[in-house]
């Protein structure tokens, strides 16, 4: 199991309580999606065809970042950060980055990583934007996320009307 560490760095958080199935394990810092009425980590998201398709599907259900953990057997709701203003420092697939580059969950052999991002081929696949420039190849990056469930977010799925 990964260390229970927060990747949160600064900015206004916006926490919502979300239900978790007893069989679902969530770690602090996991990218979560809403599966009908329960949150689950990106690593359990259904893979469809290829990375781009799966990232685009994930963006439609991406809710936010786990601020609390949930062990197997636990059913207590956990806090999830859906803020468009909070800044996180996430592990990223090595690359150079410009401010506002789009990122989505990294691929983990026909599955999504739950705590690693990568640059996306198109902004329709993204759930985050780079919050800093990295001129040299880097494996960590400050980012802001775009929840599909926060009308203040830049996620196209969060738009009203």
CSV table of C-alpha atoms in Angstrom, one decimal:
chain,number,residue,atom,x,y,z
A,1,UNK,CA,0.0,0.0,0.0
A,2,UNK,CA,1.1,3.6,-0.6
A,3,UNK,CA,1.9,5.9,2.2
A,4,UNK,CA,-1.1,7.8,3.4
A,5,UNK,CA,0.2,11.2,2.4
A,6,UNK,CA,-1.6,14.3,1.2
A,7,UNK,CA,-0.4,15.9,-2.0
A,8,UNK,CA,-2.3,19.1,-1.1
A,9,UNK,CA,-0.1,22.2,-1.0
A,10,UNK,CA,-2.2,25.3,-0.7
A,11,UNK,CA,-5.4,27.0,-1.9
A,12,UNK,CA,-9.1,26.9,-0.9
A,13,UNK,CA,-10.3,23.4,-0.5
A,14,UNK,CA,-14.0,22.5,-1.0
A,15,UNK,CA,-14.8,19.2,0.8
A,16,UNK,CA,-17.9,17.1,0.2
A,17,UNK,CA,-18.8,13.9,2.0
A,18,UNK,CA,-19.2,10.9,-0.3
A,19,UNK,CA,-20.2,7.3,0.3
A,20,UNK,CA,-17.8,4.5,-0.2
A,21,UNK,CA,-18.7,0.8,-0.8
A,22,UNK,CA,-17.4,-1.6,1.9
A,23,UNK,CA,-15.3,-3.4,-0.7
A,24,UNK,CA,-13.6,-0.2,-2.0
A,25,UNK,CA,-10.2,0.8,-0.6
A,26,UNK,CA,-9.4,4.5,-0.9
A,27,UNK,CA,-6.1,6.2,0.1
A,28,UNK,CA,-5.5,9.9,0.7
A,29,UNK,CA,-4.6,11.5,-2.5
A,30,UNK,CA,-6.5,9.1,-4.8
A,31,UNK,CA,-8.2,10.6,-7.8
A,32,UNK,CA,-11.8,9.5,-7.4
A,33,UNK,CA,-14.8,9.1,-9.7
A,34,UNK,CA,-18.4,8.9,-8.8
A,35,UNK,CA,-19.8,5.4,-9.7
A,36,UNK,CA,-23.6,6.1,-9.4
A,37,UNK,CA,-23.6,6.9,-5.6
A,38,UNK,CA,-20.2,5.8,-4.4
A,39,UNK,CA,-16.7,7.1,-4.9
A,40,UNK,CA,-13.9,4.8,-6.2
A,41,UNK,CA,-10.2,5.3,-7.1
A,42,UNK,CA,-9.2,5.8,-10.7
A,43,UNK,CA,-7.4,2.5,-10.7
A,44,UNK,CA,-10.8,0.7,-10.6
A,45,UNK,CA,-12.3,2.7,-13.5
A,46,UNK,CA,-13.4,0.6,-16.5
A,47,UNK,CA,-10.8,0.6,-19.3
A,48,UNK,CA,-12.4,1.1,-22.7
A,49,UNK,CA,-10.4,0.6,-26.0
A,50,UNK,CA,-7.4,2.9,-25.3
A,51,UNK,CA,-6.0,5.5,-23.0
A,52,UNK,CA,-7.6,8.5,-24.7
A,53,UNK,CA,-11.1,7.0,-24.6
A,54,UNK,CA,-10.7,5.9,-21.0
A,55,UNK,CA,-9.3,9.3,-19.9
A,56,UNK,CA,-12.3,11.0,-21.6
A,57,UNK,CA,-14.8,8.7,-19.9
A,58,UNK,CA,-13.0,9.2,-16.6
A,59,UNK,CA,-13.2,13.0,-16.9
A,60,UNK,CA,-17.0,12.7,-17.2
A,61,UNK,CA,-17.2,11.0,-13.7
A,62,UNK,CA,-14.1,12.6,-12.0
A,63,UNK,CA,-15.3,14.0,-8.7
A,64,UNK,CA,-12.1,15.0,-6.9
A,65,UNK,CA,-9.2,14.1,-4.6
A,66,UNK,CA,-9.6,11.9,-1.5
A,67,UNK,CA,-8.9,13.9,1.6
A,68,UNK,CA,-9.6,10.9,3.8
A,69,UNK,CA,-8.9,7.2,3.5
A,70,UNK,CA,-11.4,4.3,3.6
A,71,UNK,CA,-10.2,0.8,4.5
A,72,UNK,CA,-11.8,-2.4,3.2
A,73,UNK,CA,-14.9,-3.1,5.2
A,74,UNK,CA,-15.5,0.6,6.1
A,75,UNK,CA,-18.6,2.3,4.8
A,76,UNK,CA,-18.3,5.7,6.5
A,77,UNK,CA,-18.5,8.6,4.0
A,78,UNK,CA,-15.2,10.3,3.3
A,79,UNK,CA,-14.2,13.9,2.5
A,80,UNK,CA,-13.4,14.6,-1.1
A,81,UNK,CA,-11.9,17.8,-2.4
A,82,UNK,CA,-13.8,19.1,-5.4
A,83,UNK,CA,-12.3,22.6,-5.3
A,84,UNK,CA,-11.1,24.3,-8.5
A,85,UNK,CA,-8.8,26.5,-6.4
A,86,UNK,CA,-6.7,24.0,-4.4
A,87,UNK,CA,-3.2,23.2,-5.6
A,88,UNK,CA,-1.7,19.7,-5.4
A,89,UNK,CA,1.7,18.4,-6.1
A,90,UNK,CA,1.3,15.1,-8.0
A,91,UNK,CA,3.6,12.5,-9.4
A,92,UNK,CA,3.6,12.8,-13.2
A,93,UNK,CA,5.0,10.8,-16.1
A,94,UNK,CA,8.3,12.5,-16.8
A,95,UNK,CA,7.9,15.4,-19.2
A,96,UNK,CA,8.4,19.2,-19.6
A,97,UNK,CA,5.4,21.3,-18.7
A,98,UNK,CA,4.1,24.7,-19.5
A,99,UNK,CA,1.6,26.5,-17.3
A,100,UNK,CA,-1.9,25.3,-18.0
A,101,UNK,CA,-0.9,22.0,-19.8
A,102,UNK,CA,-3.7,19.5,-19.5
A,103,UNK,CA,-3.2,16.3,-17.6
A,104,UNK,CA,-5.2,13.1,-17.0
A,105,UNK,CA,-4.6,9.9,-15.1
A,106,UNK,CA,-1.4,8.0,-16.3
A,107,UNK,CA,-1.8,4.6,-17.9
A,108,UNK,CA,-0.9,1.5,-15.8
A,109,UNK,CA,-1.1,-1.4,-18.4
A,110,UNK,CA,-4.7,-1.0,-19.6
A,111,UNK,CA,-5.8,0.6,-16.3
A,112,UNK,CA,-5.6,4.1,-14.8
A,113,UNK,CA,-3.1,5.1,-12.1
A,114,UNK,CA,-4.9,6.5,-9.1
A,115,UNK,CA,-2.2,8.8,-8.0
A,116,UNK,CA,-0.1,9.6,-11.1
A,117,UNK,CA,-0.9,12.1,-13.9
A,118,UNK,CA,0.4,12.5,-17.4
A,119,UNK,CA,0.1,15.1,-20.2
A,120,UNK,CA,-2.9,14.4,-22.3
A,121,UNK,CA,-3.1,14.4,-26.1
A,122,UNK,CA,-6.2,16.7,-26.0
A,123,UNK,CA,-7.9,18.8,-23.3
A,124,UNK,CA,-11.1,16.7,-23.6
A,125,UNK,CA,-9.2,13.9,-21.8
A,126,UNK,CA,-7.9,16.1,-19.0
A,127,UNK,CA,-9.0,16.5,-15.3
A,128,UNK,CA,-6.1,18.9,-14.3
A,129,UNK,CA,-4.0,21.7,-15.5
A,130,UNK,CA,-0.3,22.4,-14.7
A,131,UNK,CA,0.0,25.2,-12.2
A,132,UNK,CA,3.7,25.8,-12.9
A,133,UNK,CA,6.3,25.6,-15.7
A,134,UNK,CA,8.9,22.9,-15.7
A,135,UNK,CA,11.5,23.4,-18.4
A,136,UNK,CA,13.4,20.2,-17.6
A,137,UNK,CA,11.9,16.7,-17.5
A,138,UNK,CA,10.2,16.4,-14.2
A,139,UNK,CA,8.3,13.7,-12.2
A,140,UNK,CA,6.4,16.0,-9.9
A,141,UNK,CA,4.1,18.9,-10.8
A,142,UNK,CA,1.8,21.4,-9.1
A,143,UNK,CA,-1.7,21.1,-10.6
A,144,UNK,CA,-5.2,22.3,-10.1
A,145,UNK,CA,-8.0,19.8,-10.7
A,146,UNK,CA,-11.4,20.2,-12.5
A,147,UNK,CA,-14.2,18.2,-11.0
A,148,UNK,CA,-17.1,17.2,-13.2
A,149,UNK,CA,-19.3,17.8,-10.1
A,150,UNK,CA,-18.2,21.4,-9.3
A,151,UNK,CA,-19.9,24.2,-11.5
A,152,UNK,CA,-16.9,26.4,-10.7
A,153,UNK,CA,-14.5,23.9,-12.3
A,154,UNK,CA,-13.1,24.0,-15.9
A,155,UNK,CA,-14.4,20.5,-16.5
A,156,UNK,CA,-16.8,20.7,-19.5
A,157,UNK,CA,-19.1,18.1,-17.7
A,158,UNK,CA,-19.6,20.5,-14.8
A,159,UNK,CA,-21.3,23.2,-17.0
A,160,UNK,CA,-24.8,24.2,-16.3
A,161,UNK,CA,-27.0,24.9,-19.3
